[in-house]
mmCIF file of C-alpha atoms in Angstrom:
data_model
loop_
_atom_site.group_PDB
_atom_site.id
_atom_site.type_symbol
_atom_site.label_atom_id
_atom_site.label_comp_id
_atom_site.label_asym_id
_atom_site.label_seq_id
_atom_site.Cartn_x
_atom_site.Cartn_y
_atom_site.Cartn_z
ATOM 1 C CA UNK P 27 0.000 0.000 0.000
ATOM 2 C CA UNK P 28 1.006 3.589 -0.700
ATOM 3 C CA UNK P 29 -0.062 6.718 0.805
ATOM 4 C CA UNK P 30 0.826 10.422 1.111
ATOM 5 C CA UNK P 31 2.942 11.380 4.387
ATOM 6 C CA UNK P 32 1.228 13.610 5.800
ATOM 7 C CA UNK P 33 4.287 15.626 7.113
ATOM 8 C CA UNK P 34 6.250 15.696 3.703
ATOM 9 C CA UNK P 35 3.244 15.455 1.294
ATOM 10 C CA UNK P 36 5.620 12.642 -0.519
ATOM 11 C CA UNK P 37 4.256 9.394 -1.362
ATOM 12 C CA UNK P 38 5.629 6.486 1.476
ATOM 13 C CA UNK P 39 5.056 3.157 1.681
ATOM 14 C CA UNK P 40 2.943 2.040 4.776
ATOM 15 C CA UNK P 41 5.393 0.612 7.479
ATOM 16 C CA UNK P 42 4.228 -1.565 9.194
ATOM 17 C CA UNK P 43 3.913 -0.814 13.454
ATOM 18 C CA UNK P 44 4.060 -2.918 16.592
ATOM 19 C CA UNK P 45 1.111 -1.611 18.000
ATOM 20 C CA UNK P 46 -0.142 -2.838 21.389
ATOM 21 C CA UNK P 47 3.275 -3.418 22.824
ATOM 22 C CA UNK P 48 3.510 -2.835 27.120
ATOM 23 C CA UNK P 49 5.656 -0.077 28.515
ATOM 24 C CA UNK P 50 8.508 -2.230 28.981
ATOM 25 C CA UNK P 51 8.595 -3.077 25.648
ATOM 26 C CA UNK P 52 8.707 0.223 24.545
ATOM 27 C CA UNK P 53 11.522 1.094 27.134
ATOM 28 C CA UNK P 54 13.551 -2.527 26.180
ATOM 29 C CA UNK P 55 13.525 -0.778 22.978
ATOM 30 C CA UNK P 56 14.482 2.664 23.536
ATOM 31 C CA UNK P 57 18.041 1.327 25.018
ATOM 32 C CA UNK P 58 18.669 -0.042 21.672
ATOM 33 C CA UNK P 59 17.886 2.775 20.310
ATOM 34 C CA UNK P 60 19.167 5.140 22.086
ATOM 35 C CA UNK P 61 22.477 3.626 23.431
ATOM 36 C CA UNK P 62 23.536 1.210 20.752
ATOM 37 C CA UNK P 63 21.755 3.045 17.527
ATOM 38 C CA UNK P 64 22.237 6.521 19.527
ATOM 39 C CA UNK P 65 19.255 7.992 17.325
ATOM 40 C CA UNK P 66 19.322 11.265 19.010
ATOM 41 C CA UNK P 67 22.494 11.874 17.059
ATOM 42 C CA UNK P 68 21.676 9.939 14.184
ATOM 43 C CA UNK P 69 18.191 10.105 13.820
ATOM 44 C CA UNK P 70 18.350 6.097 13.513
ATOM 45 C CA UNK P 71 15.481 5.142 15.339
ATOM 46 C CA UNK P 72 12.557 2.298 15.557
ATOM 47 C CA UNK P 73 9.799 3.430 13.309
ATOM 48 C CA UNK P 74 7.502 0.862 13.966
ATOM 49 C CA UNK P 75 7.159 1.928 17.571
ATOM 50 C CA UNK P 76 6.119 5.556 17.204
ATOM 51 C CA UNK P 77 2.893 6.986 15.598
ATOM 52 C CA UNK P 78 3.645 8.791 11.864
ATOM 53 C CA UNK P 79 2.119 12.300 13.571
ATOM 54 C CA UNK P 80 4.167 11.790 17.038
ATOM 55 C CA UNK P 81 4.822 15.243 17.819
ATOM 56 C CA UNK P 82 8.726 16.094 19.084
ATOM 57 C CA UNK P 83 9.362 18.758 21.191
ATOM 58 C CA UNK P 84 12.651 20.402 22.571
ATOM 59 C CA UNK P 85 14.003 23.462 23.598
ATOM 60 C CA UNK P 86 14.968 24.390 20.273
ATOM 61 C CA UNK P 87 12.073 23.132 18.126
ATOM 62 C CA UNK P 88 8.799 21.296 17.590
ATOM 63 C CA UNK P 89 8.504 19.357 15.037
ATOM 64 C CA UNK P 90 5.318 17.089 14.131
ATOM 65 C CA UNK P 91 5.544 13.796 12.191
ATOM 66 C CA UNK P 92 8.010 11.090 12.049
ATOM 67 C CA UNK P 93 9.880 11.626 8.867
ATOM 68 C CA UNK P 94 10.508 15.668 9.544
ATOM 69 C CA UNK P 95 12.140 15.029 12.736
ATOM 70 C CA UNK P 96 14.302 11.941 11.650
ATOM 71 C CA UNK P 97 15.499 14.359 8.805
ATOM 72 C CA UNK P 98 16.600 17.138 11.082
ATOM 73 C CA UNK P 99 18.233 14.515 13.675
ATOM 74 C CA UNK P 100 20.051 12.904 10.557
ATOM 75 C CA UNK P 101 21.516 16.623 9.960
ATOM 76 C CA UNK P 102 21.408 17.938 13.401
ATOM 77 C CA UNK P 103 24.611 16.733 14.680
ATOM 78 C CA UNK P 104 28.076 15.800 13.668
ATOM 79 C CA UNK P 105 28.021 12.313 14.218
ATOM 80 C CA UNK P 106 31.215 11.413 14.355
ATOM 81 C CA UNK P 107 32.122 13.935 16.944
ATOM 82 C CA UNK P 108 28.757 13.820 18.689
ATOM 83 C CA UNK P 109 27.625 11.615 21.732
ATOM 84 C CA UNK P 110 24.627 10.539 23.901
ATOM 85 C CA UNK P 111 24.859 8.641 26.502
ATOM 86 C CA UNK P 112 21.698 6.725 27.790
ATOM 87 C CA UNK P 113 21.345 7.169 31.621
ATOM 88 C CA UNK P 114 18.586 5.305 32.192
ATOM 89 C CA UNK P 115 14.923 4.199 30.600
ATOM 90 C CA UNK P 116 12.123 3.553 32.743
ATOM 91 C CA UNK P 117 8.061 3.113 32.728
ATOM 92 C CA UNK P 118 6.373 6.314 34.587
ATOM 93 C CA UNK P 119 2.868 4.876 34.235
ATOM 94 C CA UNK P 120 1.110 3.050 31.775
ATOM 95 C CA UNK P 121 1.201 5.802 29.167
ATOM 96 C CA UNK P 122 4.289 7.381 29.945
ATOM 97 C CA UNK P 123 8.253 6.547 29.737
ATOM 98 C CA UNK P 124 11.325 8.331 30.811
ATOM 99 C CA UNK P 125 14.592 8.284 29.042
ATOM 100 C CA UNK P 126 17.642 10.389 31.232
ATOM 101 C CA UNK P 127 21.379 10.747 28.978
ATOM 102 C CA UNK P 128 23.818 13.041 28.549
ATOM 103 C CA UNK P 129 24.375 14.878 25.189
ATOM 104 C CA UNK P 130 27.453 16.600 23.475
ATOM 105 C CA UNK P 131 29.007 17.714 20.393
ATOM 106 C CA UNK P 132 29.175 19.123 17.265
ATOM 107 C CA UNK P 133 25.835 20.609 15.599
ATOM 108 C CA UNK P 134 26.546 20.415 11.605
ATOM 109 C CA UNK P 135 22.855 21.749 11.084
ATOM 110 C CA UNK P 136 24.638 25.379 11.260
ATOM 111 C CA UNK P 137 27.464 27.186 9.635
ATOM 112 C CA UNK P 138 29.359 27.882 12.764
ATOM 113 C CA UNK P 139 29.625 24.009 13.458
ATOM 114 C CA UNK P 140 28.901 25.204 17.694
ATOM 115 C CA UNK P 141 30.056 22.893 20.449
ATOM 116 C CA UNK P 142 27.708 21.506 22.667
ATOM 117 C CA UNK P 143 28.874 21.220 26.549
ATOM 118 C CA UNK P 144 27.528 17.986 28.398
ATOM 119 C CA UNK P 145 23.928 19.003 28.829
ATOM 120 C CA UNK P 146 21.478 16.669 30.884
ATOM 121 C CA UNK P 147 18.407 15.601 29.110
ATOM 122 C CA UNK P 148 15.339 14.084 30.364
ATOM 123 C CA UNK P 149 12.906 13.000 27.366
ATOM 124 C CA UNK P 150 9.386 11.978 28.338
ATOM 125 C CA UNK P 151 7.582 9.615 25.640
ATOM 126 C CA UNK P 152 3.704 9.576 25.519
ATOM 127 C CA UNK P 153 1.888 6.138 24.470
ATOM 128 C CA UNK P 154 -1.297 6.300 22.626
ATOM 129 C CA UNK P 155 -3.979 4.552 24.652
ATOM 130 C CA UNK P 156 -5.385 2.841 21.837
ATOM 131 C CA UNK P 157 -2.421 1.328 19.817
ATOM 132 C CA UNK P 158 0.177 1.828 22.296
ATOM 133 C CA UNK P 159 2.866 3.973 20.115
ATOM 134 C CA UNK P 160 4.406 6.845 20.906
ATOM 135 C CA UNK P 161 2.883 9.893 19.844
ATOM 136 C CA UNK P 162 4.826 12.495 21.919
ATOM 137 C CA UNK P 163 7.746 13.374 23.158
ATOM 138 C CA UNK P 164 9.167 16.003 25.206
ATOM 139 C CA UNK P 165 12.675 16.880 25.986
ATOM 140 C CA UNK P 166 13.917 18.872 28.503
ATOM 141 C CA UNK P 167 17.497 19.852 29.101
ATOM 142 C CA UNK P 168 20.042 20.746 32.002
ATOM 143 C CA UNK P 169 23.139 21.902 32.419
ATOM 144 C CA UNK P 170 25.586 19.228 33.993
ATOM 145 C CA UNK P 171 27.088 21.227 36.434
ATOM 146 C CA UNK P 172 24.653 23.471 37.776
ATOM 147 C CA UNK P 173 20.886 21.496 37.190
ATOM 148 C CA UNK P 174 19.480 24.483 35.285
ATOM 149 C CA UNK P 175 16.677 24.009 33.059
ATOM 150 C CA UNK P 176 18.107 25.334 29.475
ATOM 151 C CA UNK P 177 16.033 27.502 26.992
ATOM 152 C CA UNK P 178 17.302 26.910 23.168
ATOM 153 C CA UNK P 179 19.414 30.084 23.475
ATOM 154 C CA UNK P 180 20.952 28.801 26.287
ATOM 155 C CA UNK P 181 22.306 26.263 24.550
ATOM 156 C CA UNK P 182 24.162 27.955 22.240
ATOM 157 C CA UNK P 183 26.180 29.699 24.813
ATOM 158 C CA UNK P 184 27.763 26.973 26.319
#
């Protein structure tokens, strides 16, 4: 089957999604993700466990659909001078997980190429009652040293 993304307006093949899944599965996944496949610096993530619409949001952007926010991952950072590393993954409730890392490095999505200090972030996924996928996450970030929350200007300055 095709169909129209509804984020790109391109024409995408229906993937298919592991809907239903517990919590745990959806945090036994996340590791993998985001410690071996570190897809918050490469954008490499498991498709079939989030919702096509799942909106992203972060101190620097939102971004709503699937495809849109793997694209500005995949360009986001430098990966090869770029790091995350996974803290710790665990179920809040039945709809909610927590992932807590550490991220630094190079951002390649700007001219400037800025540095990144070690900033704390806490990303909180939302499950869809019905089908069990994510369709929201939230990040928040830290600074290391100090615990305070960071706007998107912030940082830039560190």
């Amino acid at each position: 089957l095709n169909r129209t993304d509804e984020t790109t307006g391109r024409n995408a093949a229906r993937e298919p999604k592991r809907t239903n899944l517990k919590a745990d599965d959806i945090v036994n996944q996340l590791k993998i993700d985001l410690d071996d496949g570190q897809y918050v610096i490469t954008g490499n993530l498991s498709r079939d466990i989030f919702d096509d619409t799942c909106l992203f949001t972060n101190p620097l952007t939102e971004v709503r659909g699937l495809t849109r926010y793997q694209s500005a991952l995949r360009t986001l950072f430098d990966a090869s001078s770029s790091r995350y590393e996974l803290s710790d993954v665990r179920v809040v409730d039945d709809k909610h997980v927590e992932a807590v890392g550490t991220i630094f490095g190079v951002l390649s999505a700007v001219p400037w190429r800025p540095r990144i200090g070690r900033t704390r972030v806490i990303a909180t996924y939302t499950l869809d009652e019905s089908t069990g996928l994510i369709v929201g996450y939230d990040e928040k970030s830290y600074d290391v040293g100090s615990g305070k929350l960071l706007s998107g200007a912030d940082i830039f300055q560190r």
